[in-house]
Amino acid sequence: MVDGVLLLVDASEASAQTRFVLKKALELNLPPIVVINKIDRPDARIQDVLNELYDLLLIWMQQMSSSSSL
């Protein structure tokens, strides 16, 4: 049994696997703790990766909102 998930995201990219794991965690009502890793790399895209994660959360919240209003 788990109370949440720790989602480790590479600062140079938010991969399809990241999106899949985040989606599954949210579907199971498991709160994610998001950690952006490798921020010291020259190719780190910290703000872009953070924006991608925010977008994913926003899409998920909109989907949940629209499905609960049916």
Coordinates of N, CA and C in Angstrom, one line a residue:
M1 N 0.8 -1.2 0.0 CA 0.0 0.0 0.0 C 0.9 1.2 0.0
V2 N 0.5 2.3 -0.7 CA 1.3 3.5 -0.8 C 0.4 4.7 -0.5
D3 N 1.0 5.8 -0.1 CA 0.3 7.0 0.2 C 0.6 8.1 -0.9
G4 N 1.5 7.8 -1.7 CA 1.9 8.8 -2.8 C 3.0 8.3 -3.6
V5 N 3.4 9.1 -4.6 CA 4.5 8.7 -5.5 C 5.6 9.8 -5.5
L6 N 6.8 9.3 -5.7 CA 7.9 10.2 -5.9 C 8.2 10.2 -7.4
L7 N 8.0 11.3 -8.1 CA 8.3 11.3 -9.5 C 9.6 12.1 -9.8
L8 N 10.6 11.4 -10.3 CA 11.9 12.0 -10.6 C 12.0 12.3 -12.0
V9 N 12.1 13.6 -12.4 CA 12.1 14.0 -13.8 C 13.4 14.6 -14.1
D10 N 13.9 14.2 -15.3 CA 15.2 14.7 -15.8 C 15.0 16.1 -16.3
A11 N 15.9 17.0 -15.9 CA 15.7 18.4 -16.2 C 15.9 18.7 -17.7
S12 N 16.5 17.8 -18.4 CA 16.7 18.1 -19.9 C 15.5 17.6 -20.7
E13 N 14.6 16.8 -20.1 CA 13.4 16.4 -20.8 C 12.4 15.7 -19.9
A14 N 11.1 16.0 -20.2 CA 10.0 15.3 -19.5 C 9.6 14.2 -20.5
S15 N 9.9 13.0 -20.3 CA 9.7 11.9 -21.2 C 8.3 11.4 -21.2
A16 N 8.0 10.6 -22.2 CA 6.7 9.9 -22.3 C 6.4 9.1 -21.0
Q17 N 7.5 8.5 -20.5 CA 7.4 7.7 -19.3 C 6.9 8.6 -18.1
T18 N 7.5 9.8 -18.0 CA 7.1 10.8 -17.0 C 5.6 11.0 -17.1
R19 N 5.1 11.3 -18.3 CA 3.7 11.6 -18.5 C 2.8 10.4 -18.1
F20 N 3.3 9.2 -18.4 CA 2.5 7.9 -18.1 C 2.4 7.7 -16.6
V21 N 3.6 7.9 -15.9 CA 3.6 7.6 -14.5 C 2.8 8.7 -13.8
L22 N 2.9 9.9 -14.2 CA 2.1 11.0 -13.5 C 0.6 10.7 -13.7
K23 N 0.2 10.4 -14.9 CA -1.2 10.1 -15.2 C -1.7 8.9 -14.4
K24 N -1.0 7.8 -14.3 CA -1.4 6.7 -13.5 C -1.5 7.0 -12.0
A25 N -0.5 7.8 -11.5 CA -0.6 8.2 -10.1 C -1.8 9.0 -9.8
L26 N -2.1 10.0 -10.7 CA -3.3 10.8 -10.5 C -4.6 10.0 -10.6
E27 N -4.6 9.1 -11.5 CA -5.8 8.2 -11.7 C -6.1 7.4 -10.4
L28 N -5.0 7.1 -9.7 CA -5.2 6.3 -8.5 C -5.3 7.2 -7.3
N29 N -5.4 8.5 -7.5 CA -5.5 9.5 -6.4 C -4.3 9.4 -5.5
L30 N -3.2 9.2 -6.0 CA -1.9 9.2 -5.3 C -1.3 10.6 -5.5
P31 N -1.0 11.3 -4.4 CA -0.4 12.6 -4.6 C 1.1 12.5 -5.1
P32 N 1.4 13.2 -6.1 CA 2.8 13.1 -6.6 C 3.7 14.1 -5.9
I33 N 4.9 13.7 -5.5 CA 6.0 14.6 -5.1 C 6.9 14.7 -6.3
V34 N 7.0 15.8 -7.0 CA 7.8 15.9 -8.2 C 9.2 16.5 -7.9
V35 N 10.2 15.8 -8.3 CA 11.6 16.2 -8.1 C 12.2 16.4 -9.5
I36 N 12.7 17.6 -9.8 CA 13.4 17.8 -11.1 C 14.9 17.6 -10.8
N37 N 15.5 16.6 -11.5 CA 16.8 16.1 -11.3 C 17.7 16.6 -12.4
K38 N 19.0 16.6 -12.1 CA 20.1 17.0 -13.1 C 20.0 18.4 -13.5
I39 N 19.6 19.3 -12.6 CA 19.5 20.7 -13.0 C 20.8 21.4 -13.2
D40 N 21.9 20.8 -12.9 CA 23.2 21.4 -13.1 C 23.8 21.1 -14.5
R41 N 23.1 20.3 -15.3 CA 23.6 20.0 -16.6 C 23.4 21.2 -17.6
P42 N 24.3 21.3 -18.5 CA 24.3 22.4 -19.5 C 23.0 22.4 -20.3
D43 N 22.5 21.2 -20.6 CA 21.2 21.2 -21.4 C 20.0 21.1 -20.6
A44 N 20.0 21.5 -19.3 CA 18.9 21.5 -18.5 C 17.9 22.5 -19.0
R45 N 16.6 22.1 -19.0 CA 15.5 23.0 -19.4 C 14.5 23.1 -18.3
I46 N 15.0 23.5 -17.1 CA 14.2 23.5 -15.9 C 12.8 24.1 -16.1
Q47 N 12.7 25.3 -16.5 CA 11.5 26.0 -16.6 C 10.6 25.3 -17.7
D48 N 11.1 24.9 -18.8 CA 10.3 24.2 -19.8 C 9.7 22.9 -19.2
V49 N 10.6 22.1 -18.5 CA 10.1 20.8 -18.0 C 9.0 21.1 -16.9
L50 N 9.2 22.1 -16.1 CA 8.2 22.5 -15.1 C 6.9 22.9 -15.7
N51 N 7.0 23.7 -16.8 CA 5.8 24.1 -17.5 C 5.1 22.9 -18.1
E52 N 5.8 21.9 -18.7 CA 5.2 20.7 -19.2 C 4.5 19.9 -18.1
L53 N 5.1 19.9 -16.9 CA 4.4 19.2 -15.8 C 3.1 19.9 -15.4
Y54 N 3.2 21.2 -15.3 CA 2.0 22.0 -15.0 C 0.9 21.8 -16.0
D55 N 1.3 21.8 -17.3 CA 0.3 21.5 -18.4 C -0.3 20.2 -18.2
L56 N 0.5 19.1 -17.9 CA -0.1 17.8 -17.7 C -1.1 17.8 -16.5
L57 N -0.7 18.5 -15.4 CA -1.6 18.6 -14.3 C -2.9 19.3 -14.6
L58 N -2.8 20.4 -15.4 CA -4.0 21.1 -15.8 C -4.9 20.3 -16.7
I59 N -4.3 19.6 -17.6 CA -5.1 18.7 -18.5 C -5.8 17.7 -17.7
W60 N -5.1 17.1 -16.8 CA -5.7 16.0 -15.9 C -6.9 16.6 -15.1
M61 N -6.7 17.8 -14.5 CA -7.7 18.4 -13.7 C -8.9 18.7 -14.5
Q62 N -8.7 19.2 -15.8 CA -9.8 19.5 -16.6 C -10.6 18.3 -17.0
Q63 N -9.9 17.2 -17.3 CA -10.5 15.9 -17.6 C -11.3 15.4 -16.4
M64 N -10.8 15.5 -15.2 CA -11.5 15.1 -14.0 C -12.7 15.9 -13.8
S65 N -12.6 17.2 -14.0 CA -13.7 18.1 -13.8 C -14.8 17.8 -14.8
S66 N -14.5 17.6 -16.0 CA -15.5 17.3 -17.0 C -16.2 15.9 -16.8
S67 N -15.4 15.0 -16.4 CA -16.0 13.6 -16.2 C -16.9 13.6 -14.9
S68 N -16.6 14.4 -13.9 CA -17.4 14.4 -12.7 C -18.7 15.2 -12.9
S69 N -18.7 16.1 -14.0 CA -20.0 16.8 -14.2 C -20.9 16.1 -15.1
L70 N -20.6 14.9 -15.5 CA -21.5 14.1 -16.4 C -22.7 13.5 -15.6

